[in-house]
Short mmCIF file of C-alpha atoms and ligand atoms in Angstrom, two decimals:
data_model
loop_
_atom_site.label_atom_id
_atom_site.label_comp_id
_atom_site.label_asym_id
_atom_site.label_seq_id
_atom_site.Cartn_x
_atom_site.Cartn_y
_atom_site.Cartn_z
CA MET V 56 0.00 0.00 0.00
CA ASN V 57 1.12 3.48 -0.77
CA THR V 58 1.82 5.95 1.99
CA SER V 59 1.92 9.69 1.73
CA ASP V 60 5.66 10.07 1.98
CA THR V 61 6.74 7.44 -0.51
CA LYS V 62 6.21 7.94 -4.19
CA ASN V 63 4.95 5.18 -6.40
CA PRO V 64 5.40 6.11 -10.06
CA GLY V 65 3.72 2.81 -10.97
CA VAL V 66 0.43 4.36 -9.93
CA ARG V 67 -2.05 4.35 -12.81
CA VAL V 68 -5.45 5.69 -11.88
CA ARG V 69 -8.45 6.59 -13.94
CA PHE V 70 -11.39 8.95 -13.85
CA ALA V 71 -14.20 7.17 -15.66
CA PRO V 72 -17.26 9.38 -16.00
CA SER V 73 -20.38 8.44 -17.93
CA PRO V 74 -21.50 11.10 -20.42
CA THR V 75 -24.91 11.60 -18.84
CA GLY V 76 -24.87 15.38 -18.37
CA ASP V 77 -22.66 18.01 -16.78
CA PRO V 78 -20.25 16.50 -14.27
CA HIS V 79 -21.74 16.70 -10.79
CA VAL V 80 -19.50 18.13 -8.06
CA GLY V 81 -19.38 14.63 -6.54
CA ASN V 82 -17.78 13.30 -9.72
CA VAL V 83 -15.46 16.26 -9.85
CA ARG V 84 -14.41 15.53 -6.25
CA THR V 85 -13.61 11.96 -7.38
CA ALA V 86 -11.60 13.39 -10.28
CA ILE V 87 -9.70 15.70 -7.91
CA PHE V 88 -8.81 12.97 -5.40
CA THR V 89 -7.78 10.63 -8.20
CA TRP V 90 -5.70 13.32 -9.88
CA LEU V 91 -4.03 14.33 -6.60
CA PHE V 92 -3.20 10.70 -5.90
CA ALA V 93 -1.66 10.34 -9.37
CA ARG V 94 0.30 13.57 -9.19
CA HIS V 95 1.45 12.94 -5.60
CA ASN V 96 2.93 9.65 -6.76
CA SER V 97 4.24 10.97 -10.09
CA GLY V 98 1.97 8.36 -11.62
CA ASN V 99 -0.52 8.54 -14.51
CA PHE V 100 -4.03 9.96 -14.57
CA ILE V 101 -6.20 8.44 -17.25
CA LEU V 102 -9.52 9.68 -18.58
CA ARG V 103 -11.93 7.04 -19.80
CA ILE V 104 -15.45 7.65 -21.06
CA GLU V 105 -17.92 5.01 -19.89
CA ASP V 106 -20.74 5.26 -22.39
CA THR V 107 -22.09 1.71 -22.41
CA ASP V 108 -25.52 2.80 -21.21
CA GLN V 109 -26.63 4.35 -24.47
CA THR V 110 -30.06 5.23 -23.09
CA ARG V 111 -28.56 7.62 -20.54
CA LYS V 112 -26.13 9.27 -22.94
CA ILE V 113 -26.61 13.03 -23.39
CA ALA V 114 -25.20 14.77 -26.45
CA GLY V 115 -22.40 17.21 -25.69
CA SER V 116 -21.53 15.61 -22.33
CA VAL V 117 -18.08 14.42 -23.36
CA GLU V 118 -17.12 17.98 -24.34
CA ARG V 119 -18.52 19.21 -21.01
CA ILE V 120 -16.37 16.64 -19.19
CA PHE V 121 -13.26 17.87 -21.03
CA ASP V 122 -14.29 21.45 -20.32
CA THR V 123 -14.83 20.82 -16.60
CA LEU V 124 -11.52 19.03 -16.12
CA SER V 125 -9.62 21.66 -18.09
CA TRP V 126 -11.25 24.52 -16.19
CA MET V 127 -10.26 22.88 -12.91
CA GLY V 128 -6.69 22.33 -14.13
CA LEU V 129 -6.99 18.52 -13.96
CA ASP V 130 -4.80 17.44 -16.84
CA TRP V 131 -4.87 13.85 -18.04
CA ASP V 132 -2.05 11.73 -19.46
CA GLU V 133 -4.11 9.37 -21.58
CA GLY V 134 -7.65 9.77 -22.81
CA PRO V 135 -10.07 9.76 -25.73
CA ASP V 136 -8.60 12.93 -27.20
CA LEU V 137 -4.94 12.24 -26.39
CA GLY V 138 -4.84 8.53 -27.11
CA GLY V 139 -2.30 6.41 -25.26
CA PRO V 140 -0.92 2.89 -25.14
CA PHE V 141 -4.31 1.32 -24.41
CA GLN V 142 -6.55 3.26 -26.76
CA PRO V 143 -9.38 3.65 -27.50
CA TYR V 144 -10.44 5.28 -24.21
CA THR V 145 -14.16 5.39 -24.98
CA GLN V 146 -16.00 2.20 -24.09
CA SER V 147 -18.41 2.23 -27.04
CA GLU V 148 -15.31 1.88 -29.24
CA ARG V 149 -14.22 -1.28 -27.40
CA LEU V 150 -17.33 -3.44 -27.80
CA ASN V 151 -15.54 -6.36 -29.49
CA LEU V 152 -13.22 -6.66 -26.56
CA TYR V 153 -16.05 -6.98 -24.03
CA ALA V 154 -17.93 -9.49 -26.22
CA CYS V 155 -14.79 -11.55 -26.47
CA TYR V 156 -14.26 -11.55 -22.69
CA ALA V 157 -17.92 -12.37 -22.07
CA GLU V 158 -17.48 -15.34 -24.40
CA LYS V 159 -14.43 -16.46 -22.40
CA LEU V 160 -16.48 -16.44 -19.22
CA ILE V 161 -19.15 -18.52 -20.92
CA GLU V 162 -16.54 -21.01 -22.09
CA THR V 163 -15.13 -21.42 -18.61
CA GLY V 164 -18.58 -21.80 -17.08
CA HIS V 165 -18.52 -18.49 -15.20
CA ALA V 166 -21.27 -16.93 -17.29
CA TYR V 167 -24.23 -18.09 -19.30
CA LYS V 168 -26.70 -16.90 -21.90
CA CYS V 169 -30.08 -16.02 -20.52
CA PHE V 170 -33.07 -16.12 -22.86
CA CYS V 171 -35.74 -15.04 -20.40
CA SER V 172 -38.10 -12.45 -21.80
CA THR V 173 -38.53 -9.03 -20.20
CA GLU V 174 -42.11 -10.04 -19.41
CA ARG V 175 -40.92 -13.07 -17.47
CA LEU V 176 -38.37 -11.00 -15.56
CA GLN V 177 -41.00 -8.42 -14.75
CA GLU V 178 -43.33 -11.12 -13.53
CA LEU V 179 -40.57 -12.56 -11.35
CA ARG V 180 -40.00 -9.16 -9.80
CA ASN V 181 -43.72 -8.65 -9.22
CA ASN V 182 -44.07 -12.06 -7.57
CA ASN V 183 -41.07 -11.54 -5.34
CA ARG V 184 -41.66 -8.03 -4.17
CA LYS V 185 -41.84 -9.10 -0.57
CA ASN V 186 -39.17 -11.83 -0.70
CA PRO V 187 -36.00 -10.50 1.01
CA ASP V 188 -33.80 -13.22 -0.52
CA PHE V 189 -34.77 -12.46 -4.10
CA THR V 190 -31.90 -10.93 -6.08
CA GLY V 191 -33.65 -10.08 -9.34
CA TYR V 192 -33.32 -13.37 -11.22
CA ASP V 193 -34.11 -16.99 -10.40
CA ARG V 194 -31.24 -18.53 -12.44
CA LYS V 195 -33.62 -20.37 -14.79
CA CYS V 196 -31.11 -20.35 -17.68
CA ARG V 197 -28.05 -21.06 -15.58
CA ASP V 198 -28.11 -24.78 -16.15
CA LEU V 199 -29.18 -24.82 -19.80
CA ASP V 200 -26.86 -26.70 -22.06
CA ASN V 201 -25.29 -23.80 -23.99
CA SER V 202 -24.00 -26.04 -26.76
CA SER V 203 -27.42 -27.48 -27.56
CA GLU V 204 -28.92 -26.45 -30.88
CA LYS V 205 -31.94 -24.79 -29.36
CA VAL V 206 -29.73 -22.49 -27.32
CA SER V 207 -27.13 -21.67 -29.96
CA ASN V 208 -29.74 -20.68 -32.56
CA GLN V 209 -31.51 -18.12 -30.42
CA LYS V 210 -30.39 -14.58 -31.09
CA ASP V 211 -32.08 -12.64 -28.34
CA PHE V 212 -30.22 -13.14 -25.08
CA VAL V 213 -28.22 -11.44 -22.40
CA VAL V 214 -25.13 -12.87 -20.75
CA ARG V 215 -25.30 -13.31 -16.99
CA PHE V 216 -22.46 -13.90 -14.60
CA ALA V 217 -22.86 -17.06 -12.52
CA MET V 218 -22.28 -15.81 -8.98
CA PRO V 219 -21.33 -18.34 -6.33
CA LYS V 220 -24.59 -19.34 -4.71
CA GLU V 221 -23.18 -19.09 -1.24
CA GLY V 222 -20.16 -18.01 0.72
CA ILE V 223 -18.71 -14.66 1.60
CA THR V 224 -16.65 -12.30 -0.54
CA ASP V 225 -14.28 -10.25 1.53
CA PHE V 226 -11.83 -7.57 0.60
CA ASN V 227 -9.91 -4.63 1.91
CA ASP V 228 -10.83 -1.09 0.97
CA LEU V 229 -8.04 1.45 1.42
CA ILE V 230 -10.45 3.85 3.10
CA ARG V 231 -12.90 1.52 4.80
CA GLY V 232 -10.67 -1.37 5.83
CA ASP V 233 -11.82 -5.00 5.78
CA LEU V 234 -15.32 -5.63 4.46
CA SER V 235 -17.30 -8.75 3.70
CA PHE V 236 -20.45 -9.38 1.72
CA ASP V 237 -22.79 -12.34 1.47
CA ASN V 238 -22.70 -13.77 -2.08
CA ARG V 239 -26.32 -14.84 -1.87
CA LEU V 240 -27.37 -11.19 -1.99
CA GLN V 241 -25.72 -10.54 -5.34
CA GLY V 242 -27.67 -12.71 -7.78
CA ASP V 243 -26.64 -13.56 -11.33
CA PHE V 244 -26.22 -10.13 -12.85
CA VAL V 245 -26.09 -9.19 -16.51
CA ILE V 246 -22.65 -8.55 -17.99
CA LEU V 247 -23.60 -8.28 -21.67
CA LYS V 248 -26.91 -6.81 -22.81
CA SER V 249 -28.98 -8.00 -25.76
CA ASP V 250 -27.81 -5.02 -27.83
CA GLY V 251 -24.23 -6.28 -27.54
CA PHE V 252 -23.21 -3.57 -25.09
CA PRO V 253 -21.57 -4.68 -21.88
CA THR V 254 -22.82 -3.51 -18.50
CA TYR V 255 -20.65 -1.34 -16.31
CA HIS V 256 -19.62 -4.37 -14.23
CA LEU V 257 -17.92 -6.18 -17.08
CA ALA V 258 -16.71 -3.19 -19.06
CA HIS V 259 -14.88 -1.38 -16.30
CA ILE V 260 -13.16 -4.54 -15.11
CA VAL V 261 -11.91 -5.45 -18.58
CA ASP V 262 -10.71 -1.87 -19.01
CA ASP V 263 -9.11 -1.51 -15.60
CA TYR V 264 -7.25 -4.74 -16.26
CA LYS V 265 -6.24 -3.97 -19.85
CA MET V 266 -5.26 -0.40 -18.98
CA GLU V 267 -3.13 -1.65 -16.07
CA ILE V 268 -4.97 0.41 -13.48
CA SER V 269 -3.31 0.13 -10.07
CA HIS V 270 -5.95 1.81 -7.87
CA VAL V 271 -9.66 2.32 -8.37
CA ILE V 272 -10.81 5.47 -6.61
CA ARG V 273 -14.53 6.13 -6.91
CA SER V 274 -17.61 7.03 -4.95
CA GLU V 275 -19.20 4.96 -2.23
CA GLU V 276 -22.22 4.13 -4.37
CA TRP V 277 -20.16 1.39 -6.05
CA LEU V 278 -19.07 -0.29 -2.83
CA SER V 279 -21.95 -2.76 -2.72
CA SER V 280 -21.10 -3.99 -6.24
CA VAL V 281 -17.54 -4.90 -5.31
CA PRO V 282 -18.36 -8.58 -4.54
CA LYS V 283 -19.61 -8.93 -8.13
CA HIS V 284 -16.41 -7.36 -9.41
CA ILE V 285 -14.18 -9.54 -7.27
CA GLN V 286 -15.86 -12.65 -8.61
CA ILE V 287 -15.30 -11.49 -12.19
CA TYR V 288 -11.61 -10.87 -11.47
CA ARG V 289 -11.34 -14.32 -9.94
CA ALA V 290 -13.10 -15.94 -12.88
CA PHE V 291 -10.54 -14.41 -15.23
CA GLY V 292 -7.68 -15.16 -12.85
CA TRP V 293 -6.67 -11.50 -12.90
CA GLU V 294 -5.01 -9.58 -10.10
CA MET V 295 -7.20 -6.82 -8.75
CA PRO V 296 -6.33 -3.16 -8.41
CA ASP V 297 -6.49 -1.63 -4.92
CA LEU V 298 -9.89 -0.15 -4.12
CA ALA V 299 -10.75 3.12 -2.40
CA HIS V 300 -14.37 4.21 -2.04
CA LEU V 301 -14.88 7.89 -1.27
CA PRO V 302 -17.57 9.08 1.14
CA THR V 303 -20.81 10.52 -0.17
CA ILE V 304 -21.39 14.25 -0.28
CA ASN V 305 -24.39 15.47 1.68
CA ALA V 306 -26.06 18.85 1.96
CA PRO V 307 -26.12 20.51 5.40
CA ASP V 308 -29.56 18.92 5.96
CA LYS V 309 -27.73 15.54 5.87
CA THR V 310 -29.50 14.36 2.72
CA LYS V 311 -27.60 13.53 -0.46
CA LEU V 312 -26.60 16.71 -2.29
CA SER V 313 -29.02 17.26 -5.16
CA LYS V 314 -30.50 19.90 -7.44
CA ARG V 315 -32.95 21.06 -4.81
CA HIS V 316 -29.99 22.27 -2.75
CA GLY V 317 -28.83 24.57 -5.56
CA ALA V 318 -26.03 24.31 -8.10
CA THR V 319 -24.58 20.82 -8.42
CA SER V 320 -22.40 20.82 -11.51
CA ALA V 321 -18.95 22.33 -11.61
CA LEU V 322 -19.83 24.30 -14.73
CA GLU V 323 -22.78 25.86 -12.91
CA PHE V 324 -20.32 27.11 -10.31
CA ARG V 325 -18.24 28.59 -13.11
CA GLU V 326 -21.38 30.38 -14.38
CA LEU V 327 -22.02 31.65 -10.88
CA GLY V 328 -18.62 33.32 -10.81
CA TYR V 329 -16.52 31.00 -8.66
CA LEU V 330 -12.80 30.74 -9.35
CA PRO V 331 -11.64 27.27 -10.36
CA HIS V 332 -9.15 27.17 -7.52
CA SER V 333 -11.83 27.98 -4.93
CA LEU V 334 -13.90 25.03 -6.09
CA PHE V 335 -10.79 22.84 -6.28
CA ASN V 336 -9.70 23.69 -2.73
CA PHE V 337 -13.25 23.41 -1.39
CA LEU V 338 -13.92 20.01 -3.01
CA SER V 339 -10.53 18.67 -1.91
CA LEU V 340 -11.74 19.05 1.68
CA LEU V 341 -14.94 17.08 1.13
CA GLY V 342 -13.74 13.86 2.70
CA TRP V 343 -10.03 14.63 3.05
CA SER V 344 -8.23 16.75 5.59
CA LEU V 345 -4.61 17.29 6.46
CA ASP V 346 -4.95 18.00 10.16
CA GLY V 347 -8.62 18.79 10.66
CA SER V 348 -8.00 22.53 10.71
CA THR V 349 -5.98 23.79 7.72
CA GLU V 350 -8.40 24.90 5.01
CA LEU V 351 -6.49 26.92 2.44
CA PHE V 352 -4.20 24.99 0.15
CA SER V 353 -2.50 25.74 -3.13
CA VAL V 354 -2.65 23.00 -5.76
CA ASN V 355 1.02 22.25 -5.10
CA ASP V 356 0.35 21.88 -1.37
CA LEU V 357 -2.47 19.48 -2.08
CA VAL V 358 -0.35 17.40 -4.45
CA GLU V 359 2.36 17.22 -1.83
CA LYS V 360 0.11 16.47 1.13
CA PHE V 361 -2.68 14.32 -0.31
CA SER V 362 -2.97 10.72 0.83
CA LEU V 363 -5.77 8.16 0.81
CA GLU V 364 -5.01 7.39 4.47
CA ARG V 365 -6.46 10.75 5.42
CA VAL V 366 -9.71 10.27 3.53
CA SER V 367 -12.66 9.81 5.86
CA LYS V 368 -15.39 7.17 5.77
CA SER V 369 -18.13 9.48 6.96
CA PRO V 370 -20.21 11.57 4.58
CA ALA V 371 -18.82 15.01 3.77
CA ILE V 372 -20.99 18.12 4.07
CA PHE V 373 -21.24 20.54 1.18
CA ASP V 374 -21.39 23.89 2.92
CA ILE V 375 -21.90 26.64 0.35
CA GLU V 376 -21.07 29.31 2.94
CA LYS V 377 -17.59 27.89 3.19
CA LEU V 378 -17.21 27.91 -0.58
CA ASN V 379 -18.35 31.56 -0.65
CA TRP V 380 -15.86 32.47 2.02
CA MET V 381 -13.06 30.67 0.17
CA ASN V 382 -13.97 32.32 -3.10
CA GLY V 383 -13.92 35.78 -1.51
CA HIS V 384 -10.55 34.92 -0.03
CA TYR V 385 -9.07 33.73 -3.30
CA ILE V 386 -10.45 36.72 -5.19
CA ARG V 387 -8.67 39.01 -2.73
CA GLN V 388 -5.47 37.00 -3.15
CA LEU V 389 -5.39 37.64 -6.90
CA THR V 390 -3.20 40.43 -8.22
CA ASP V 391 -5.05 43.24 -10.02
CA ASN V 392 -3.78 41.82 -13.26
CA GLU V 393 -5.04 38.28 -12.53
CA LEU V 394 -8.43 39.50 -11.35
CA THR V 395 -8.67 41.66 -14.47
CA ASP V 396 -8.07 38.62 -16.65
CA HIS V 397 -10.69 36.58 -14.77
CA LEU V 398 -13.25 39.38 -15.04
CA ILE V 399 -12.59 39.99 -18.71
CA SER V 400 -13.08 36.35 -19.60
CA TYR V 401 -16.19 36.16 -17.40
CA TRP V 402 -17.70 39.35 -18.87
CA ASP V 403 -16.75 38.36 -22.37
CA GLU V 404 -19.07 35.39 -21.89
CA HIS V 405 -21.82 36.94 -19.77
CA ASN V 406 -21.71 40.71 -20.38
CA PRO V 407 -20.42 41.13 -23.92
CA GLU V 408 -22.15 44.54 -24.07
CA PHE V 409 -19.41 45.86 -21.74
CA PHE V 410 -16.87 45.71 -24.51
CA SER V 411 -18.83 45.73 -27.76
CA GLY V 412 -15.95 43.94 -29.39
CA LYS V 413 -12.46 44.08 -27.98
CA PRO V 414 -12.14 44.14 -24.17
CA ASP V 415 -10.34 47.24 -22.87
CA LYS V 416 -7.91 45.67 -20.42
CA GLN V 417 -6.35 48.96 -19.29
CA ARG V 418 -9.74 50.30 -18.28
CA VAL V 419 -10.64 47.12 -16.36
CA LEU V 420 -7.25 47.24 -14.65
CA LYS V 421 -8.14 50.70 -13.30
CA ILE V 422 -11.59 49.58 -12.13
CA VAL V 423 -10.44 46.43 -10.34
CA PRO V 424 -8.81 48.09 -7.27
CA LEU V 425 -12.08 49.95 -6.63
CA ILE V 426 -14.23 46.83 -6.45
CA ARG V 427 -12.03 43.89 -5.48
CA ASP V 428 -12.84 43.94 -1.76
CA ARG V 429 -16.55 43.81 -2.45
CA LEU V 430 -16.56 40.61 -4.46
CA LYS V 431 -17.53 37.19 -3.18
CA THR V 432 -17.96 35.90 -6.72
CA LEU V 433 -17.20 37.28 -10.18
CA VAL V 434 -20.95 37.77 -10.65
CA ASP V 435 -20.95 40.43 -7.95
CA ALA V 436 -18.82 42.70 -10.13
CA ALA V 437 -21.17 43.43 -13.04
CA PRO V 438 -23.83 45.44 -11.17
CA LEU V 439 -21.07 47.53 -9.58
CA VAL V 440 -19.37 48.41 -12.83
CA THR V 441 -22.02 48.52 -15.55
CA PHE V 442 -21.99 52.33 -15.49
CA PHE V 443 -18.33 52.39 -16.51
CA PHE V 444 -19.23 50.68 -19.76
CA LYS V 445 -22.67 52.09 -20.46
CA ASP V 446 -23.74 55.71 -20.16
CA ASP V 447 -27.43 54.97 -20.70
CA PHE V 448 -28.04 53.69 -17.17
CA SER V 449 -31.23 54.87 -15.53
CA TYR V 450 -32.37 55.80 -12.03
CA GLU V 451 -35.41 57.26 -10.33
CA VAL V 452 -35.50 61.00 -9.67
CA SER V 453 -36.26 60.11 -6.07
CA GLU V 454 -32.86 58.39 -5.85
CA LEU V 455 -31.10 61.51 -7.08
CA ILE V 456 -32.76 63.72 -4.48
CA GLN V 457 -30.95 63.04 -1.22
CA SER V 458 -32.69 62.88 2.08
CA GLY V 459 -33.35 66.36 3.53
CA LEU V 460 -33.25 67.98 0.05
CA ASN V 461 -35.88 68.98 -2.47
CA ASP V 462 -35.85 69.35 -6.27
CA SER V 463 -34.44 72.82 -6.32
CA ASP V 464 -31.70 72.00 -3.76
CA THR V 465 -30.67 69.13 -5.97
CA GLN V 466 -30.76 71.30 -9.08
CA ASN V 467 -28.55 73.84 -7.23
CA ILE V 468 -26.07 71.20 -6.27
CA LEU V 469 -25.87 69.90 -9.82
CA THR V 470 -25.26 73.43 -11.11
CA LEU V 471 -22.46 74.00 -8.58
CA VAL V 472 -20.87 70.66 -9.37
CA LEU V 473 -21.05 71.28 -13.09
CA GLU V 474 -19.29 74.62 -12.69
CA LYS V 475 -16.60 73.08 -10.54
CA ILE V 476 -16.03 70.15 -12.87
CA ASN V 477 -15.67 72.52 -15.78
CA GLN V 478 -13.01 74.44 -13.87
CA VAL V 479 -10.82 71.66 -12.45
CA ASN V 480 -7.46 71.41 -14.09
CA SER V 481 -6.46 67.87 -13.36
CA PHE V 482 -9.11 65.17 -13.39
CA ASP V 483 -7.48 62.71 -11.00
CA SER V 484 -9.14 61.25 -7.93
CA GLU V 485 -7.06 63.20 -5.36
CA SER V 486 -7.69 66.58 -6.98
CA LEU V 487 -11.37 65.77 -7.47
CA GLU V 488 -11.72 64.79 -3.84
CA ILE V 489 -10.13 68.02 -2.59
CA GLU V 490 -12.16 70.22 -4.95
CA LEU V 491 -15.52 68.53 -4.52
CA ARG V 492 -15.29 68.25 -0.75
CA ALA V 493 -14.38 71.93 -0.54
CA LEU V 494 -17.33 72.74 -2.79
CA ALA V 495 -19.66 70.68 -0.61
CA LYS V 496 -18.49 72.40 2.54
CA SER V 497 -19.01 75.88 1.13
CA SER V 498 -22.35 75.02 -0.51
CA GLY V 499 -24.41 75.10 2.66
CA TYR V 500 -25.46 71.47 2.12
CA LYS V 501 -24.08 68.46 3.88
CA VAL V 502 -21.04 66.80 2.30
CA GLY V 503 -22.92 63.46 2.15
CA GLN V 504 -25.81 65.11 0.31
CA VAL V 505 -23.60 66.67 -2.33
CA LEU V 506 -21.55 63.53 -2.89
CA GLY V 507 -24.75 61.46 -2.93
CA VAL V 508 -26.15 63.55 -5.79
CA ILE V 509 -22.91 63.16 -7.77
CA ARG V 510 -22.85 59.44 -7.08
CA VAL V 511 -26.37 58.76 -8.39
CA ALA V 512 -25.94 61.14 -11.34
CA THR V 513 -22.75 59.47 -12.54
CA SER V 514 -23.44 55.81 -11.73
CA GLY V 515 -27.17 55.39 -11.22
CA LEU V 516 -26.24 53.61 -7.95
CA LYS V 517 -26.84 54.57 -4.35
CA VAL V 518 -23.96 52.38 -3.29
CA SER V 519 -21.20 52.51 -5.85
CA PRO V 520 -17.46 51.90 -6.00
CA PRO V 521 -15.42 54.71 -4.38
CA LEU V 522 -16.67 57.95 -5.92
CA PHE V 523 -13.54 59.94 -6.76
CA GLY V 524 -11.69 56.98 -8.26
CA SER V 525 -14.77 56.24 -10.35
CA LEU V 526 -14.99 59.85 -11.59
CA GLU V 527 -11.37 59.74 -12.67
CA ILE V 528 -11.97 56.57 -14.71
CA LEU V 529 -15.15 57.98 -16.27
CA GLY V 530 -13.28 61.13 -17.37
CA LYS V 531 -14.33 64.73 -17.51
CA ASP V 532 -16.51 64.63 -20.64
CA ARG V 533 -18.57 61.70 -19.44
CA VAL V 534 -19.05 63.23 -15.95
CA ILE V 535 -20.17 66.52 -17.46
CA SER V 536 -22.66 64.79 -19.68
CA ASP V 537 -23.99 62.72 -16.72
CA ILE V 538 -24.52 65.87 -14.63
CA GLN V 539 -26.26 67.60 -17.54
CA LYS V 540 -28.48 64.56 -17.99
CA ALA V 541 -29.39 64.64 -14.27
CA LYS V 542 -30.32 68.32 -14.54
CA ARG V 543 -32.60 67.57 -17.49
CA ILE V 544 -34.25 64.63 -15.71
CA LEU V 545 -34.85 66.79 -12.65
CA SER V 546 -36.40 69.64 -14.58
CA ARG V 547 -38.83 67.37 -16.46
CA PRO V 548 -42.43 67.97 -15.39
CA ASN V 549 -43.67 65.03 -13.33
N1 LIG Q 832 -18.86 5.30 -14.93
C1 LIG Q 832 -18.93 5.20 -13.51
C2 LIG Q 832 -19.55 6.48 -12.94
O1 LIG Q 832 -19.69 7.43 -13.68
C3 LIG Q 832 -17.54 5.02 -12.94
C4 LIG Q 832 -17.47 4.22 -11.71
C5 LIG Q 832 -16.02 3.79 -11.48
O2 LIG Q 832 -15.20 4.70 -11.31
O3 LIG Q 832 -15.73 2.62 -11.48
O4 LIG Q 832 -19.90 6.54 -11.80
#
């Protein structure tokens, strides 16, 4: 067994998603742990697409899997797009191989063709609803003579694995320790379907063996199928990889994390403005911890420190508040230049109207210091900055008129501000602050009232990024036109 301080470059691990939609954060957590284990050991991380259940396949999913892994920085060494020594890496392109291995199991008496109709199977299930020992099939075809003419001429069949009818299958899981299961509870399960596609049970074992996988790291939901898998390995006489089953991910209400708790796919979190590293760090703590207290890790730290020994058996809790906190933290850690790049690529996708063509990086670089401390996610930025990119923002007259003032006070203030703005020599935030505060003091109004009018007139917001820095970025011409617009709006008859 591998320990955290010894490297094992012979490690070959795989992430084997099914293309049934956008990768769920639970799958992404599996990908992260598997990747960390590979990189920690200087081993190989393999991507394999498990698309044998054609009914659950969703178009575009494979691209979304690539996209998710790439966004998270989880690079793979072999895979459907890269190829590798054991290609192809998509199961639907390996059907002959599975058929051939199913045939071998039939020849050695470990599997058999089953000709039972779906109606019969349904009837069996209906009749056995209350029977606790019933495992889904009564083994009617198990003892048929497969070489007889009647059997070999029939085309419509599935292949079932002949499970031992009794006994115990025991094994060691790297996370859960020694486990044992009663064979009687497994039943004779299907390994090859009537359409010629294998089931997951057969396909992943053939692939893990052929691809020389050393460790299988996957979610707990597969744990109860392990006895089936062990029996298949034994039937072939193949050595098994080590197994590690990761704990489930629950919502804070202790139920399995699902759509009703909010976003569940990694790409949804990207849409919602989370940084990839925040999600990476957050997911790496769902079931693993270094010392029970350290929470913030760089990718390099995680690669160095990760070990399966420190993965817990108990369910992990997906606490969105913690993710929000982490994201705010990592946003603040970014340099202005890095945050600018993140915002530009986010806005390019979600707010293309900000740039109408080519993003103006220099302008965003100036805006970023004004807003960075207010962001928990990248989404939070757009409402704060729209006015920098669009001068047709709107507001209610009532928002322009500050508390304690009336229309004509506000009109007076706008006139004074307009005069002052026209006079100022240098339009930088320090000079503007000195000039406009002095103006406010001498105007007879409160400083907050005067600045409040300027704020709403130039941004449309009651709470905006720091005023003087914003004015400098907007520039003199734009500020003048905003003040003139406010005067016009105010003088309109109600
Ligand atoms: N295709 C399976 C899934 O998406 C993989 C299970 C495994 O890793 O063995 O859950």
